[in-house]
């Protein structure tokens, strides 16, 4: 009887879902002209599959445009997929045409796919085509998160006259080089590969040999067959907690029988490879021509370079209207999880309180101003920067990032030479170290790397769960150095960029150094806030490789971290230092070789120095005491 009831409940829920989907489509058809599988021509003749939903009106309307490598076919396995229809219904009901397009080489679109959908001119050509349509008022806004956001910056550099505004969310993989960050679309952090792309490309890249629709297929034919198939690959599931351990790194996708595609050519590139500067990435030597409403997450893979780009555009855009119309939201969530915030938002295993925000209201007010020319209250009601401070669990605002009332305070690494593990004697102090050069030592064996536990990451399958997790069990390892402040008597807010300088030595030609910043609770729980890494060979710049010599001390300035966190009375700030954070970052095999084509590594014996001559330190953005 219980089994029968369960089957009845499942059947009822399935039918309810179908009715809900059909209801969305009916509502959309009542108010919109639905034109699907429009094959939009690019300048080289390649056609990109495009779905257009526009209000039933004789008046021209503005366009909200989304371009993506992901499947937006409204039908899958013979059933309707309502996600595209839901987005279209919202836009059309507000007086916009909603246009979604696949990058070249994806699904119904013709051509060969490359990451971020080069050539960049495809975006420009799409804008030109749309503005020629009688139903378009000549104003286009772009929107999207992750891969539907990351192409927007490079297109903004082309400054198409119709590209009136954009809303990029979780956009880090579109940032090539900005300021001190040479991440090349999040492929690197500090010269170490971010392994998220290995797992992501397994499920995303096209095989060199794959089925394709004929180039002469008509719109009507493509609409008909879209109910049956859409060229979406069905990749066998992979246990990435094991799959990412395979060596050499360049063969990881091959080892799990994945498709042959762009991964094989990208994995061999170094941070300064000319190929990074040819595709869809935005670099800070490019112009920028679009008012932008940026969305960033504290536990995304690229918070620091994202914020660096926001500041870069505000400072360097040549058009004052563009320069002065950059707005920013920073949420305490995972990648693209803004709207998943609840009254009790849990990120990993840490509660950060009620982190909800009226995202849709703000986004559409932004578009209404720039695309419809409405005089609304967006600029009166919306602060330049809205950021969420964890710990105090509240939204705050500022005219700048970081806020003007933040000052950098230097904390020095100190110990008696035994900072290894949670039980060592490592301290963070405002007092500079003595003249005596003390060192903390640990052995880094790439066969037994420090495992990633939580963190600022996405897209790694089951290999890494992003977010904030209690690190204190991890800190019992001898190959993690732990430095902690005394508990604060009064609460301290840390908001902004965290800078780290280490003085190091090693018996290896090359090795990595990793840093985490942590909020330590009075009961010993230790929640990670952000993390970074530097491959020592790039200590003099990412355009060169310089090897280490045994017995010499080297200065390392690591890529900055960033957060906003309130340390309540009794809490402490902690810095963890090690040489691995795997599989968040690939393991350095310590040989000085290419790393991506190597199977065997060696153990590196690494030292952190702290003295008057070698003042290893972190510079923390603390709110000024009032």
PDB file of C-alpha atoms in Angstrom, residues 384-484:
ATOM      1  CA  UNK A 384      27.468  52.288  -6.100  1.00  0.00           C
ATOM      2  CA  UNK A 385      28.699  49.195  -4.253  1.00  0.00           C
ATOM      3  CA  UNK A 386      26.497  46.795  -2.283  1.00  0.00           C
ATOM      4  CA  UNK A 387      28.485  44.191  -0.377  1.00  0.00           C
ATOM      5  CA  UNK A 388      27.569  41.619   2.233  1.00  0.00           C
ATOM      6  CA  UNK A 389      29.644  41.378   5.394  1.00  0.00           C
ATOM      7  CA  UNK A 390      29.719  37.872   6.807  1.00  0.00           C
ATOM      8  CA  UNK A 391      29.921  37.477  10.555  1.00  0.00           C
ATOM      9  CA  UNK A 392      27.826  40.579  11.156  1.00  0.00           C
ATOM     10  CA  UNK A 393      25.561  39.174   8.425  1.00  0.00           C
ATOM     11  CA  UNK A 394      24.373  42.375   6.822  1.00  0.00           C
ATOM     12  CA  UNK A 395      24.320  44.208   3.520  1.00  0.00           C
ATOM     13  CA  UNK A 396      26.444  47.348   3.476  1.00  0.00           C
ATOM     14  CA  UNK A 397      27.116  50.031   0.880  1.00  0.00           C
ATOM     15  CA  UNK A 398      29.940  52.228  -0.272  1.00  0.00           C
ATOM     16  CA  UNK A 399      30.831  54.649  -3.035  1.00  0.00           C
ATOM     17  CA  UNK A 400      34.103  52.803  -3.671  1.00  0.00           C
ATOM     18  CA  UNK A 401      35.614  49.363  -3.456  1.00  0.00           C
ATOM     19  CA  UNK A 402      37.054  48.888  -0.956  1.00  0.00           C
ATOM     20  CA  UNK A 403      35.208  51.340   1.307  1.00  0.00           C
ATOM     21  CA  UNK A 404      37.070  54.571   2.061  1.00  0.00           C
ATOM     22  CA  UNK A 405      37.163  53.927   5.822  1.00  0.00           C
ATOM     23  CA  UNK A 406      39.363  50.835   5.460  1.00  0.00           C
ATOM     24  CA  UNK A 407      43.061  50.955   6.282  1.00  0.00           C
ATOM     25  CA  UNK A 408      45.703  48.317   5.680  1.00  0.00           C
ATOM     26  CA  UNK A 409      47.270  46.887   8.822  1.00  0.00           C
ATOM     27  CA  UNK A 410      50.354  44.695   8.649  1.00  0.00           C
ATOM     28  CA  UNK A 411      50.417  41.479  10.636  1.00  0.00           C
ATOM     29  CA  UNK A 412      53.689  39.570  10.782  1.00  0.00           C
ATOM     30  CA  UNK A 413      54.262  35.837  10.847  1.00  0.00           C
ATOM     31  CA  UNK A 414      55.975  34.823  14.069  1.00  0.00           C
ATOM     32  CA  UNK A 415      56.903  31.533  15.699  1.00  0.00           C
ATOM     33  CA  UNK A 416      59.613  29.731  17.595  1.00  0.00           C
ATOM     34  CA  UNK A 417      60.213  27.636  14.492  1.00  0.00           C
ATOM     35  CA  UNK A 418      57.363  25.194  15.113  1.00  0.00           C
ATOM     36  CA  UNK A 419      54.283  26.641  13.396  1.00  0.00           C
ATOM     37  CA  UNK A 420      53.407  23.251  11.943  1.00  0.00           C
ATOM     38  CA  UNK A 421      49.746  22.364  12.439  1.00  0.00           C
ATOM     39  CA  UNK A 422      47.060  23.723  14.691  1.00  0.00           C
ATOM     40  CA  UNK A 423      49.119  22.669  17.695  1.00  0.00           C
ATOM     41  CA  UNK A 424      52.249  24.628  16.718  1.00  0.00           C
ATOM     42  CA  UNK A 425      53.464  27.989  17.988  1.00  0.00           C
ATOM     43  CA  UNK A 426      52.656  30.143  14.970  1.00  0.00           C
ATOM     44  CA  UNK A 427      51.297  33.623  15.658  1.00  0.00           C
ATOM     45  CA  UNK A 428      50.127  36.658  13.705  1.00  0.00           C
ATOM     46  CA  UNK A 429      51.270  39.808  15.468  1.00  0.00           C
ATOM     47  CA  UNK A 430      51.359  43.536  14.874  1.00  0.00           C
ATOM     48  CA  UNK A 431      54.883  43.482  16.294  1.00  0.00           C
ATOM     49  CA  UNK A 432      57.588  43.003  13.684  1.00  0.00           C
ATOM     50  CA  UNK A 433      59.795  39.915  14.115  1.00  0.00           C
ATOM     51  CA  UNK A 434      63.203  40.135  15.787  1.00  0.00           C
ATOM     52  CA  UNK A 435      66.539  40.267  14.000  1.00  0.00           C
ATOM     53  CA  UNK A 436      67.016  36.545  14.524  1.00  0.00           C
ATOM     54  CA  UNK A 437      65.988  34.653  11.410  1.00  0.00           C
ATOM     55  CA  UNK A 438      63.574  31.919  12.438  1.00  0.00           C
ATOM     56  CA  UNK A 439      62.128  29.518   9.950  1.00  0.00           C
ATOM     57  CA  UNK A 440      59.209  27.156   9.800  1.00  0.00           C
ATOM     58  CA  UNK A 441      59.816  24.057   7.704  1.00  0.00           C
ATOM     59  CA  UNK A 442      57.629  21.423   6.141  1.00  0.00           C
ATOM     60  CA  UNK A 443      57.890  18.733   3.478  1.00  0.00           C
ATOM     61  CA  UNK A 444      55.556  18.873   0.508  1.00  0.00           C
ATOM     62  CA  UNK A 445      55.029  15.543  -1.211  1.00  0.00           C
ATOM     63  CA  UNK A 446      52.893  15.796  -4.377  1.00  0.00           C
ATOM     64  CA  UNK A 447      51.785  12.197  -3.802  1.00  0.00           C
ATOM     65  CA  UNK A 448      50.060  13.325  -0.600  1.00  0.00           C
ATOM     66  CA  UNK A 449      48.871  16.906  -1.220  1.00  0.00           C
ATOM     67  CA  UNK A 450      46.777  18.929   1.191  1.00  0.00           C
ATOM     68  CA  UNK A 451      43.200  18.213   0.051  1.00  0.00           C
ATOM     69  CA  UNK A 452      40.911  21.094  -0.862  1.00  0.00           C
ATOM     70  CA  UNK A 453      38.189  21.423   1.735  1.00  0.00           C
ATOM     71  CA  UNK A 454      35.566  23.937   0.747  1.00  0.00           C
ATOM     72  CA  UNK A 455      36.825  27.093  -0.864  1.00  0.00           C
ATOM     73  CA  UNK A 456      36.183  29.651  -3.564  1.00  0.00           C
ATOM     74  CA  UNK A 457      35.520  27.318  -6.453  1.00  0.00           C
ATOM     75  CA  UNK A 458      33.001  25.979  -8.895  1.00  0.00           C
ATOM     76  CA  UNK A 459      32.485  23.330 -11.535  1.00  0.00           C
ATOM     77  CA  UNK A 460      34.650  20.496 -10.148  1.00  0.00           C
ATOM     78  CA  UNK A 461      31.901  17.908  -9.835  1.00  0.00           C
ATOM     79  CA  UNK A 462      32.296  15.906  -6.627  1.00  0.00           C
ATOM     80  CA  UNK A 463      35.987  16.767  -6.271  1.00  0.00           C
ATOM     81  CA  UNK A 464      35.538  19.973  -4.253  1.00  0.00           C
ATOM     82  CA  UNK A 465      32.451  21.287  -2.515  1.00  0.00           C
ATOM     83  CA  UNK A 466      32.626  25.058  -2.517  1.00  0.00           C
ATOM     84  CA  UNK A 467      31.930  27.296   0.440  1.00  0.00           C
ATOM     85  CA  UNK A 468      33.035  27.773   4.027  1.00  0.00           C
ATOM     86  CA  UNK A 469      33.902  24.693   6.073  1.00  0.00           C
ATOM     87  CA  UNK A 470      35.514  24.133   9.460  1.00  0.00           C
ATOM     88  CA  UNK A 471      39.221  23.652   8.708  1.00  0.00           C
ATOM     89  CA  UNK A 472      40.501  22.713  12.164  1.00  0.00           C
ATOM     90  CA  UNK A 473      40.740  18.971  11.453  1.00  0.00           C
ATOM     91  CA  UNK A 474      42.700  19.760   8.280  1.00  0.00           C
ATOM     92  CA  UNK A 475      45.052  21.896  10.352  1.00  0.00           C
ATOM     93  CA  UNK A 476      46.345  18.880  12.259  1.00  0.00           C
ATOM     94  CA  UNK A 477      48.566  18.109   9.245  1.00  0.00           C
ATOM     95  CA  UNK A 478      52.272  18.762   9.734  1.00  0.00           C
ATOM     96  CA  UNK A 479      52.588  20.219   6.209  1.00  0.00           C
ATOM     97  CA  UNK A 480      50.264  23.115   7.060  1.00  0.00           C
ATOM     98  CA  UNK A 481      51.741  26.092   8.904  1.00  0.00           C
ATOM     99  CA  UNK A 482      49.243  27.901  11.113  1.00  0.00           C
ATOM    100  CA  UNK A 483      49.543  31.525  12.284  1.00  0.00           C
ATOM    101  CA  UNK A 484      46.791  33.040  14.435  1.00  0.00           C
TER     102      UNK A 484
END
